[in-house]
Coordinates of C-alpha atoms in Angstrom, one line a residue:
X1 CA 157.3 78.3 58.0
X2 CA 155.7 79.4 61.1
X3 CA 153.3 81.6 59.4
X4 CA 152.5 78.8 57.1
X5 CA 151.8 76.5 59.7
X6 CA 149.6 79.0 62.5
X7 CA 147.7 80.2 59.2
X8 CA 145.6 77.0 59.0
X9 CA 144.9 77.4 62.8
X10 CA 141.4 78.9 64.1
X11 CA 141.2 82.8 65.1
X12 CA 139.9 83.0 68.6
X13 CA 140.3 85.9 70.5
X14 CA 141.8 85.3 74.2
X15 CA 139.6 86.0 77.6
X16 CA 141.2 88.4 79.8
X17 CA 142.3 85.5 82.3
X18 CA 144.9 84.4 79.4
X19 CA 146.7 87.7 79.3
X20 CA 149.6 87.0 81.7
X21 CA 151.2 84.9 78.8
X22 CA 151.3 87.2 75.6
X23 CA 154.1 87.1 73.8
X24 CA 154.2 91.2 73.7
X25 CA 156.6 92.7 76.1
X26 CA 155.1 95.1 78.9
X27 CA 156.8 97.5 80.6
X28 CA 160.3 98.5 80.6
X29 CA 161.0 98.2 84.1
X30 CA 163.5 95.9 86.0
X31 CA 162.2 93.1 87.8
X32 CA 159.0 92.5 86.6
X33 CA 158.0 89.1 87.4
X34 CA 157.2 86.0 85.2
X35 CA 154.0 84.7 85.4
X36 CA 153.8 81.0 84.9
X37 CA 150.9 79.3 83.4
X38 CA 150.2 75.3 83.4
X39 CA 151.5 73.7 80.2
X40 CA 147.4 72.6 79.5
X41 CA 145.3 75.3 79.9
X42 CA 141.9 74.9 82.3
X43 CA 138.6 75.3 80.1
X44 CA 137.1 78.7 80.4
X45 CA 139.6 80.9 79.7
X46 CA 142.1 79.3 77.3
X47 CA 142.0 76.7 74.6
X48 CA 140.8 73.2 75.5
X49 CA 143.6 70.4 75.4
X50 CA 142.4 69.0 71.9
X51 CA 143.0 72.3 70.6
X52 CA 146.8 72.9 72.0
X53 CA 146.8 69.3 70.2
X54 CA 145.8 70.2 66.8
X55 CA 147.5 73.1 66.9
X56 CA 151.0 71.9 67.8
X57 CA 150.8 69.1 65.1
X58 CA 149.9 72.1 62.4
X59 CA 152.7 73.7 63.8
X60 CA 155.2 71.8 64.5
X61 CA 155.4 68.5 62.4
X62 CA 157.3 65.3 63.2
X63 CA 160.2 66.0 61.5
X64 CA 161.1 69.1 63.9
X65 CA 159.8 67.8 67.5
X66 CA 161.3 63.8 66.5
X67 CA 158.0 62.4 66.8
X68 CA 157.2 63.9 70.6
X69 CA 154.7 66.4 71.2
X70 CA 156.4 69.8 72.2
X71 CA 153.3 71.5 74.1
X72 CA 152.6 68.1 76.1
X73 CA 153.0 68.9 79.9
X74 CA 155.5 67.4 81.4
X75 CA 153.3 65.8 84.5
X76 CA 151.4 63.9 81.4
X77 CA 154.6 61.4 79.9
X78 CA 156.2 59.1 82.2
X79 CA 159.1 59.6 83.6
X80 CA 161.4 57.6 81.2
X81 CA 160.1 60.5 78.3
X82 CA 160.7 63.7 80.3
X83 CA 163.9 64.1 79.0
X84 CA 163.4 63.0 75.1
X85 CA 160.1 65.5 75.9
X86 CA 162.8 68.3 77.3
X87 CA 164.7 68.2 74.0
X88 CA 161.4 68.3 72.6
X89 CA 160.5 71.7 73.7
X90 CA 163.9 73.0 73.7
X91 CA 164.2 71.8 70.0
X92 CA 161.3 73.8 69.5
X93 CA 162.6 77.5 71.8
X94 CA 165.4 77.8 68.5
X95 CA 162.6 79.5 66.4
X96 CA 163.8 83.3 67.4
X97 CA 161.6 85.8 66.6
X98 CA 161.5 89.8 65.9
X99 CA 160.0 91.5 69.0
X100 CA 160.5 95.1 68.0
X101 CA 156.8 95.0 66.5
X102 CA 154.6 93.2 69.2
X103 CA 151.9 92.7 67.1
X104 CA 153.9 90.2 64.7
X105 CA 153.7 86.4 65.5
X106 CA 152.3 86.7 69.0
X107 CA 150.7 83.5 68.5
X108 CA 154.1 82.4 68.1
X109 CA 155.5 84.0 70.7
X110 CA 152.8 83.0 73.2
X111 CA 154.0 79.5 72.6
X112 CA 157.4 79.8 72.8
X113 CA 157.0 81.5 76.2
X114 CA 154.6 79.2 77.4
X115 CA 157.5 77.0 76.1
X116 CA 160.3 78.5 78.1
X117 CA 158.6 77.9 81.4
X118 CA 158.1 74.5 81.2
X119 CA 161.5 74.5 80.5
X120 CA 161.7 76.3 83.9
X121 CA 160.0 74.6 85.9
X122 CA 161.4 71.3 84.9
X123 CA 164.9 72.4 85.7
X124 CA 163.8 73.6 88.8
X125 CA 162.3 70.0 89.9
X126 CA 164.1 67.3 88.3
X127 CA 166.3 65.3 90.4
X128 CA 168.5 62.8 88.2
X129 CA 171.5 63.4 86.2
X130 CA 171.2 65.4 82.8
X131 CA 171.9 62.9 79.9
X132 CA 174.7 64.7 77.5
X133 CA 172.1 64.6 74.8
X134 CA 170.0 67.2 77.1
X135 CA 173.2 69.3 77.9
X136 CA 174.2 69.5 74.6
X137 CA 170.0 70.1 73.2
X138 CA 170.3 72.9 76.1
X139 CA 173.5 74.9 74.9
X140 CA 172.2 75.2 71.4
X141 CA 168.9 76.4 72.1
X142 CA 170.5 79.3 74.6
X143 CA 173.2 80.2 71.8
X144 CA 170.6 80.9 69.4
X145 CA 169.0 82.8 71.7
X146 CA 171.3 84.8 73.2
X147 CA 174.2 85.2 71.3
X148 CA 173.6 88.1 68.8
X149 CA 175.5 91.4 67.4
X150 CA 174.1 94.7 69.1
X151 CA 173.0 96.8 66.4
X152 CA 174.9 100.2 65.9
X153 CA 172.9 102.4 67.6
X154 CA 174.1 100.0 70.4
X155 CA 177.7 101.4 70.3
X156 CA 177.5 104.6 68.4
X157 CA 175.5 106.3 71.6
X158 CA 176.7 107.5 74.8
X159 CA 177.1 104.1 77.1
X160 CA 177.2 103.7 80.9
X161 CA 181.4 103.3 80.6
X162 CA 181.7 105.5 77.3
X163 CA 184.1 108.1 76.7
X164 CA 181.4 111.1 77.5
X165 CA 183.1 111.4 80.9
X166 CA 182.0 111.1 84.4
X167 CA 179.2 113.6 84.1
X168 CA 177.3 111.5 81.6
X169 CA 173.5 110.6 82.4
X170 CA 172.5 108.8 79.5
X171 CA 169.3 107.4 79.9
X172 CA 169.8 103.2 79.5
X173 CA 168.1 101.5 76.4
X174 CA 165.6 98.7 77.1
X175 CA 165.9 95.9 74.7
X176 CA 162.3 95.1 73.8
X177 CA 162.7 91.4 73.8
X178 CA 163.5 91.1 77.2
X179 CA 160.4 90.1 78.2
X180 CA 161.5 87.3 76.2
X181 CA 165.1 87.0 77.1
X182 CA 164.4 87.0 80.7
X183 CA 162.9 83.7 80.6
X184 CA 165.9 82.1 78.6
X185 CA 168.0 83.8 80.8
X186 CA 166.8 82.7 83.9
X187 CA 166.9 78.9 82.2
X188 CA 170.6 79.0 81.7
X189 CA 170.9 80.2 85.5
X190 CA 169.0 77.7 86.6
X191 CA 170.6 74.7 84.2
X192 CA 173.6 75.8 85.6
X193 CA 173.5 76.1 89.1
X194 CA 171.6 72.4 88.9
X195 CA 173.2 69.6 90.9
X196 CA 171.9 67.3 87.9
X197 CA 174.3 69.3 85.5
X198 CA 177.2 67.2 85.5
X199 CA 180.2 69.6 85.2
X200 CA 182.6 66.9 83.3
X201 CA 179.8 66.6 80.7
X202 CA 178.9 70.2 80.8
X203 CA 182.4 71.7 80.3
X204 CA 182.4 70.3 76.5
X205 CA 179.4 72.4 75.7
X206 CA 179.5 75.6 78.1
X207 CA 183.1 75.5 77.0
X208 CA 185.1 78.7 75.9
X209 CA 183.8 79.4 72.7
X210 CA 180.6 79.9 74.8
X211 CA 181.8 82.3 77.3
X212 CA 183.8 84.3 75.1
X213 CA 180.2 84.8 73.5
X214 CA 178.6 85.3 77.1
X215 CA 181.1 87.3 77.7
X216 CA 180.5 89.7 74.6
X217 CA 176.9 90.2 76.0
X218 CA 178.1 92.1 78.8
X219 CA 178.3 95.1 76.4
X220 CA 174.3 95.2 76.2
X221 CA 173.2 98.5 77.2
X222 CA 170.2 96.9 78.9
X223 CA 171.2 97.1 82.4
X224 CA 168.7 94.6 83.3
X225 CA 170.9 92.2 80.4
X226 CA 174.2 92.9 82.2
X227 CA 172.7 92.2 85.8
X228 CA 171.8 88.6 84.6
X229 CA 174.7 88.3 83.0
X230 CA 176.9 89.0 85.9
X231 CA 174.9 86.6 87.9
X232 CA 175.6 83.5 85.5
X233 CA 178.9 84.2 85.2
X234 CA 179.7 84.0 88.9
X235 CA 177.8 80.7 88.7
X236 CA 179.9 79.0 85.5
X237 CA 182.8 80.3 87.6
X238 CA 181.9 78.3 90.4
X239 CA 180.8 75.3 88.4
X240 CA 183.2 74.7 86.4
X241 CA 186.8 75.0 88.1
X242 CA 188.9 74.0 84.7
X243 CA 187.3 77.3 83.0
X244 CA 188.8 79.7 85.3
X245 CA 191.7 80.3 84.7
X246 CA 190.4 81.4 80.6
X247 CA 187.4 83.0 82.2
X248 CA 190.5 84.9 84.2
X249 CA 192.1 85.8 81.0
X250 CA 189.0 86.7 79.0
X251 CA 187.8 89.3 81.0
X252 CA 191.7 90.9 81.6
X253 CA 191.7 91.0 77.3
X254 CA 188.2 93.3 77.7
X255 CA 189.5 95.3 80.5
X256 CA 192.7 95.9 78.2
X257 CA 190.4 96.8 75.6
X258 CA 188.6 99.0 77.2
X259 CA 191.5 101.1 78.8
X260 CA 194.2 100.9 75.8
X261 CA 192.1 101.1 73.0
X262 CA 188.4 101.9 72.9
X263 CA 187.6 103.8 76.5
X264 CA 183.8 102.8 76.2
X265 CA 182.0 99.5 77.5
X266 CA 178.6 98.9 79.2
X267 CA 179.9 96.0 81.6
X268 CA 182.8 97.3 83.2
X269 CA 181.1 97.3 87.1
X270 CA 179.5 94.5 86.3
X271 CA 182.6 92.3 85.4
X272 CA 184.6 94.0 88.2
X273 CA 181.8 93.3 90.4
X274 CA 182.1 89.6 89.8
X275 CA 186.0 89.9 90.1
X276 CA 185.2 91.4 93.6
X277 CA 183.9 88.1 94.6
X278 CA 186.6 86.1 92.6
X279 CA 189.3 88.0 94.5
X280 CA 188.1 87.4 97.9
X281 CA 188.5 83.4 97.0
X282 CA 191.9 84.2 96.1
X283 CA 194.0 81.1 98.1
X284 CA 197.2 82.5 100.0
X285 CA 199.9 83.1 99.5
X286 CA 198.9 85.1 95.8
X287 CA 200.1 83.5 92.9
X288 CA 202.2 85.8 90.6
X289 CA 198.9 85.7 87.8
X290 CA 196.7 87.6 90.5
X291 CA 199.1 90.1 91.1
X292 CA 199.8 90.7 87.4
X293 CA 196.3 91.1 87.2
X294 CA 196.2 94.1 90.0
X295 CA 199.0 95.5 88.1
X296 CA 198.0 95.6 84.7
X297 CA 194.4 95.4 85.1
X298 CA 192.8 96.7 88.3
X299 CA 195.4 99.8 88.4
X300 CA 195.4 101.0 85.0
X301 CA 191.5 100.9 85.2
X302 CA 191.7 104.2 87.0
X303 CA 193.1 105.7 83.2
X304 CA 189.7 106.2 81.7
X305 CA 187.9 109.4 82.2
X306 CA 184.7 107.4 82.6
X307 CA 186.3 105.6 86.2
X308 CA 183.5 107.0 88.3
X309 CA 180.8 104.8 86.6
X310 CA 182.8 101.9 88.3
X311 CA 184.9 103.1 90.8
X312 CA 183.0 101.8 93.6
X313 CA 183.4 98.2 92.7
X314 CA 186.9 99.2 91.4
X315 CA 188.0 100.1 94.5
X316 CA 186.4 97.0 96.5
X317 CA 188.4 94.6 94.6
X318 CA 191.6 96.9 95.2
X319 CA 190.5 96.8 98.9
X320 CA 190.4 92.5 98.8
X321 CA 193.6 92.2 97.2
X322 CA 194.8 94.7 100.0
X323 CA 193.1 92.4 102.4
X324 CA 194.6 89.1 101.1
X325 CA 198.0 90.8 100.9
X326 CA 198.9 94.4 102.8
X327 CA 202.3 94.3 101.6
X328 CA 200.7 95.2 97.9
X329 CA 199.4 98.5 100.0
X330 CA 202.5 100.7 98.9
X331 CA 203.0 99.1 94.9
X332 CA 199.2 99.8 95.0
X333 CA 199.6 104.0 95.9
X334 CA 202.6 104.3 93.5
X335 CA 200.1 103.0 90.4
X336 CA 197.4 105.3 91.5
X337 CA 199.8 108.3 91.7
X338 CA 201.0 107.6 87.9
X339 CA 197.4 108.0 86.8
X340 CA 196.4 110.7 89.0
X341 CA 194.4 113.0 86.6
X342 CA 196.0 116.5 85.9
X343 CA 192.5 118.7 84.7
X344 CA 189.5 116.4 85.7
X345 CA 188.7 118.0 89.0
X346 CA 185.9 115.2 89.6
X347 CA 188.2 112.5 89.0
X348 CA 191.2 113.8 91.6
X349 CA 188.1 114.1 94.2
X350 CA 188.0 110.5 93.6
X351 CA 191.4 109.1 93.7
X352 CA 191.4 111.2 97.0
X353 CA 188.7 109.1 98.2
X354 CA 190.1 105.9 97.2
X355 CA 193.3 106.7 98.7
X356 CA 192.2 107.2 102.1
X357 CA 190.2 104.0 102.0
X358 CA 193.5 102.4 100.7
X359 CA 195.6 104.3 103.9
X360 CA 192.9 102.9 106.2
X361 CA 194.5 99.5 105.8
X362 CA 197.9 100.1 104.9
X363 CA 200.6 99.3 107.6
X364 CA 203.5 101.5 108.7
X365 CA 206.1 100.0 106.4
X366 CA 204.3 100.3 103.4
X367 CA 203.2 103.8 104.3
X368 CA 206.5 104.5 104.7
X369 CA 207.8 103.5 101.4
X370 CA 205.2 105.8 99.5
X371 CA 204.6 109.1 101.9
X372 CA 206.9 111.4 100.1
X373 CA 205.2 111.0 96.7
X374 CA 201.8 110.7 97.7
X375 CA 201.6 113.5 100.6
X376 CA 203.8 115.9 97.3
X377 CA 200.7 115.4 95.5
X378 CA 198.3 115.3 98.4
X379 CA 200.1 119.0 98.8
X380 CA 199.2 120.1 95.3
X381 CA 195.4 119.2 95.8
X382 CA 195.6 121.3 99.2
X383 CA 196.8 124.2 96.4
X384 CA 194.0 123.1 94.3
X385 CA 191.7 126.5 92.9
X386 CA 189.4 124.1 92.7
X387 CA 187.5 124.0 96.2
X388 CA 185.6 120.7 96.2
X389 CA 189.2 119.3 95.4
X390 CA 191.1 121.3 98.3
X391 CA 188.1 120.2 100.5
X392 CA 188.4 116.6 100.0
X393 CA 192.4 116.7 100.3
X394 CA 191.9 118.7 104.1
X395 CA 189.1 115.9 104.9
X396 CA 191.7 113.3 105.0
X397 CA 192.9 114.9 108.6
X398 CA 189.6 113.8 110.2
X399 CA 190.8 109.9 109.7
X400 CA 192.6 109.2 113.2
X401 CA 194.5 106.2 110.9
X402 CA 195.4 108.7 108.7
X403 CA 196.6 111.6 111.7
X404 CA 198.6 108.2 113.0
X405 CA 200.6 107.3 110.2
X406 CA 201.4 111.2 109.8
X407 CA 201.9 111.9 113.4
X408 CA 204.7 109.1 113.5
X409 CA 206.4 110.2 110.3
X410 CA 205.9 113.9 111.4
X411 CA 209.7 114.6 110.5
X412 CA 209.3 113.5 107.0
X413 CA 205.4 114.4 106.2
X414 CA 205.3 118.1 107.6
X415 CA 207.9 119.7 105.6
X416 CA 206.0 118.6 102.9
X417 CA 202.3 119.5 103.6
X418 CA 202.5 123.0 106.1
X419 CA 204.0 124.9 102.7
X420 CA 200.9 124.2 101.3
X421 CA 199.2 124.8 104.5
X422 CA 200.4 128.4 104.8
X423 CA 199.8 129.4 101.1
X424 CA 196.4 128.3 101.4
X425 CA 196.0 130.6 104.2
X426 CA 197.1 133.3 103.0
X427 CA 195.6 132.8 98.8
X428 CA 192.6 130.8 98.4
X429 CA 189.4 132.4 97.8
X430 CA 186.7 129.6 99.6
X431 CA 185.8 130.0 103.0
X432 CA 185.3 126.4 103.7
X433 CA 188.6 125.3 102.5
X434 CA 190.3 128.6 104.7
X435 CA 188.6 127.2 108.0
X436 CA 189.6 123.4 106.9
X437 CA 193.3 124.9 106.6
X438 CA 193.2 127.0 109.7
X439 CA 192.2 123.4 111.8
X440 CA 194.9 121.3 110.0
X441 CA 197.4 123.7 110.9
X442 CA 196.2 124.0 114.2
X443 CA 196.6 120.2 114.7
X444 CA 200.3 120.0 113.4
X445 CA 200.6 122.6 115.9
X446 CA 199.4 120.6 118.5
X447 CA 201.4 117.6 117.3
X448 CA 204.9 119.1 117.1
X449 CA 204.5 122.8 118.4
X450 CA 208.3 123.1 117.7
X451 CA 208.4 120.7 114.2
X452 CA 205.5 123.6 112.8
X453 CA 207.3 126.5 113.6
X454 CA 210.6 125.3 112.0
X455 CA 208.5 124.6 109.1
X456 CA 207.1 127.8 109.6
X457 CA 210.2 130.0 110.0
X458 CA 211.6 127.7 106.7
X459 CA 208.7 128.5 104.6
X460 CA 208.9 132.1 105.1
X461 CA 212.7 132.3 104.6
X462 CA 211.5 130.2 101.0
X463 CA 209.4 132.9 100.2
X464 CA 211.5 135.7 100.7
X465 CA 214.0 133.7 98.6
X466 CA 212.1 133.1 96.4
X467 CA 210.9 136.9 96.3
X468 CA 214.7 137.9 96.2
X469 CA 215.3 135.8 93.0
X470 CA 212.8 137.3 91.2
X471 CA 213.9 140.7 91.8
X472 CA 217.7 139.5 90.5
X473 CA 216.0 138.0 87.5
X474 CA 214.0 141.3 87.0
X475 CA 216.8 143.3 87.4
X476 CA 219.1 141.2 85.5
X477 CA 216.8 141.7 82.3
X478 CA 215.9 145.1 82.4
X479 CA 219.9 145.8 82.3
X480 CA 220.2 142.9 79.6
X481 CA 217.2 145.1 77.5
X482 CA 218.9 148.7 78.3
X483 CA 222.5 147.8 76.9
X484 CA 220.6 145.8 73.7
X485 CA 218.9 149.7 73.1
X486 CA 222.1 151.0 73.0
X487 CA 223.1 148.6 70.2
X488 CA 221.9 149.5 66.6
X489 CA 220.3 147.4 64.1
X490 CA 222.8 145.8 61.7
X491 CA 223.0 143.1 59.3
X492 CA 221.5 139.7 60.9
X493 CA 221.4 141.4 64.6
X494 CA 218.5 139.7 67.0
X495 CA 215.6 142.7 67.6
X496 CA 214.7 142.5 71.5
X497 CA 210.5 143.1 70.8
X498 CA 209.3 144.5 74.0

């Protein structure tokens, strides 16, 4: 229809003044910014006014604009038609259009961008009340929009949260509409976060059917997508209080996807970095719902071999729920040791991070009721071959909260780690991680000359133990496979292959 209409319109080739509002994307970088153009063009460089006339009544006839002209400025109807004018022009933003070849319908496109800004900058300087006709015009035009299925390349390729690992540097894809996105984007941001939205009104239409769709977006592997995204979410949050608790929900059944079932998503630090903000808000004391969530959300989060991509924001909304309650400090180090990886070297020299940033606000009770597991593994990554994994393990003796909590439970925590200690001394083939060992031990030694060298003397006697065993065992089978070649061969008689 479109093509119909423009192909009775005049072919005149734009100045280079008019350029700023082509249709055709530019660039694929983030944060370009949108140039805005007046609704009427001046003469010179652009079409005159009678022009934009005749050709938005050859484009768009009566029956789709309802009798108002779309491309009219806003500044030029009074006051009582801005809002029949609004639907107008968001009536006519539902055409969507194919923007992987720039070259086809860019008159189209021009207008429909032109379109979008108006849109803009009305939202942006109206004052009264949105009419339910408006809200409603509004949500339709930014569903057909922006709610689409990615293609399959989408999915099929390595994605920022995929299950290619931690080592994965897959360059992002740039959707090449987002030149055109942008703009409706930045209209639903803007809608939203207006004090002439009326949140009763708007919950009917932004309702959940609408975020579940929103929601769905966040898998776009245009990062420039999921950075918008994130920032319209927090804002429906806000806005309307009676979605929460779903929008709550909604996001826990993607983080369950992602973990239990398909290990690869493009939104994960973006969602969790909304949740960062959604935790701090958290009332006290925390409902049972929230701490479900840190349980079978947050914690099992760490599973995935892709963690590092979102760690950081991972760990900051550990960190808040820590913050709102420190009693959650020792459930919190028990759920990190049941997923502490066993061969991703990478991904134990981040739980060893995280875990001293959890220590470093963990009191002496709960510290208490986790040091025996945690410093059993901490002892196993001092034993680690690997050295940036041994290195990391030793670094968590230069945090004075850290040498605090140990010195105090000194009784309990040395036993465990000076073992370790002393076969790390004696085995392990970096330099770095021999000097690191030497210092720790030369702490503890400081700390409890008396404590050490008990744990000393014990270790040795272990290891001559130990040593002593292995000789009985030895012994015991080469007398076991001397009397057996004694024996001869008969009937079903089991052969000792040496």
């Amino acid at each position: 229809m479109w093509k119909q209409f423009l192909s009775k319109l005049p072919r005149t080739k734009s100045s280079g003044g008019g350029g700023g509002d082509s249709g055709q994307c530019s660039g694929g970088g983030n944060g370009n910014p949108i140039q805005r153009t007046s609704s009427v063009p001046a003469g010179g460089g652009g079409r005159s006014a009678s022009t934009i006339k005749r050709m938005s009544s050859a484009v768009f006839p009566s029956s789709v604009v309802a009798g108002i002209e779309p491309l009219v400025a806003f500044k030029d109807v009074p006051s009582s038609e801005r809002h029949n004018l609004f639907v107008s022009k968001l009536g006519l933003c539902c055409a969507v259009f194919d923007f992987s070849d720039p070259a086809k319908s860019s008159a189209e496109k021009d207008i429909k961008r032109q379109t979008l800004l108006d849109l803009i900058d009305f939202v942006d300087s109206t004052t009264g009340r949105y009419p339910e006709a408006v809200i409603a015009a509004c949500s339709r035009m930014l569903a057909v929009n922006l709610f689409r299925v990615f293609p399959p390349s989408y999915r099929s390729g390595g994605s920022s949260s995929g299950g290619g690992g931690e080592g994965d540097e897959d360059e992002p894809m740039f959707d090449p509409a987002w030149c055109h996105l942008q703009l409706v984007y930045e209209l639903l941001l803007k809608f939203i976060g207006s004090n002439s939205l009326d949140a009763k009104i708007g919950k009917k239409y932004f309702d959940h059917s609408f975020i579940v769709r929103l929601l769905n977006l966040l898998d776009s592997e245009d990062p420039r997508e999921r950075d918008s995204l994130k920032t319209i979410l927090h804002r429906i949050y806000g806005k309307f209080m009676v979605h929460r608790p779903f929008i709550r929900k909604a996001v826990s059944n993607i983080f369950y996807h992602f973990v239990f079932e398909t290990q690869r998503h493009n939104g994960i630090a973006e969602l969790l970095e909304v949740f960062g903000s959604v935790i701090s808000g958290f009332a006290l004391p925390l409902k049972e719902e929230h701490k479900i969530f840190l349980w079978r959300v947050l914690i099992p989060l760490h599973k995935p071999k892709s963690v590092g991509v979102y760690l950081q924001q991972l760990t900051y909304c550990v960190t808040q729920f820590l913050e709102k309650d420190p009693k959650l400090a020792g459930s919190i180090i028990i759920g990190l040791l049941r997923y502490w990886p066993v061969t991703n070297s990478q991904k134990e020299v981040m739980f060893l991070s995280e875990i001293e940033e959890i220590l470093e606000a963990t009191s002496m009770v709960e510290f208490q009721k986790c040091m025996v597991p945690l410093f059993r593994r901490i002892a196993q990554c001092i034993n680690s071959s690997h050295f940036q994994v041994a290195e990391r393990a030793l670094f968590m003796w230069n945090n004075d909260h850290i040498i605090s909590l140990v010195a105090q439970n000194r009784q309990v925590i040395m036993p465990i780690i000076v073992p370790a200690l002393e076969q790390n001394g004696q085995n392990h083939w970096n330099h770095a991680v021999l000097n690191l060992t030497a210092n720790v031990m030369k702490m503890f030694s400081e700390m409890d000359e008396e404590l050490f060298s008990a744990c000393l003397t014990k270790c040795k006697e272990d290891e001559e133990n130990q040593a002593s065993m292995e000789e009985k065992r030895r012994l015991k089978w080469a007398k076991l496979e001397s009397a057996a070649a004694l024996q001869p061969v008969t009937g079903h008689t089991a052969v000792l292959v040496g």
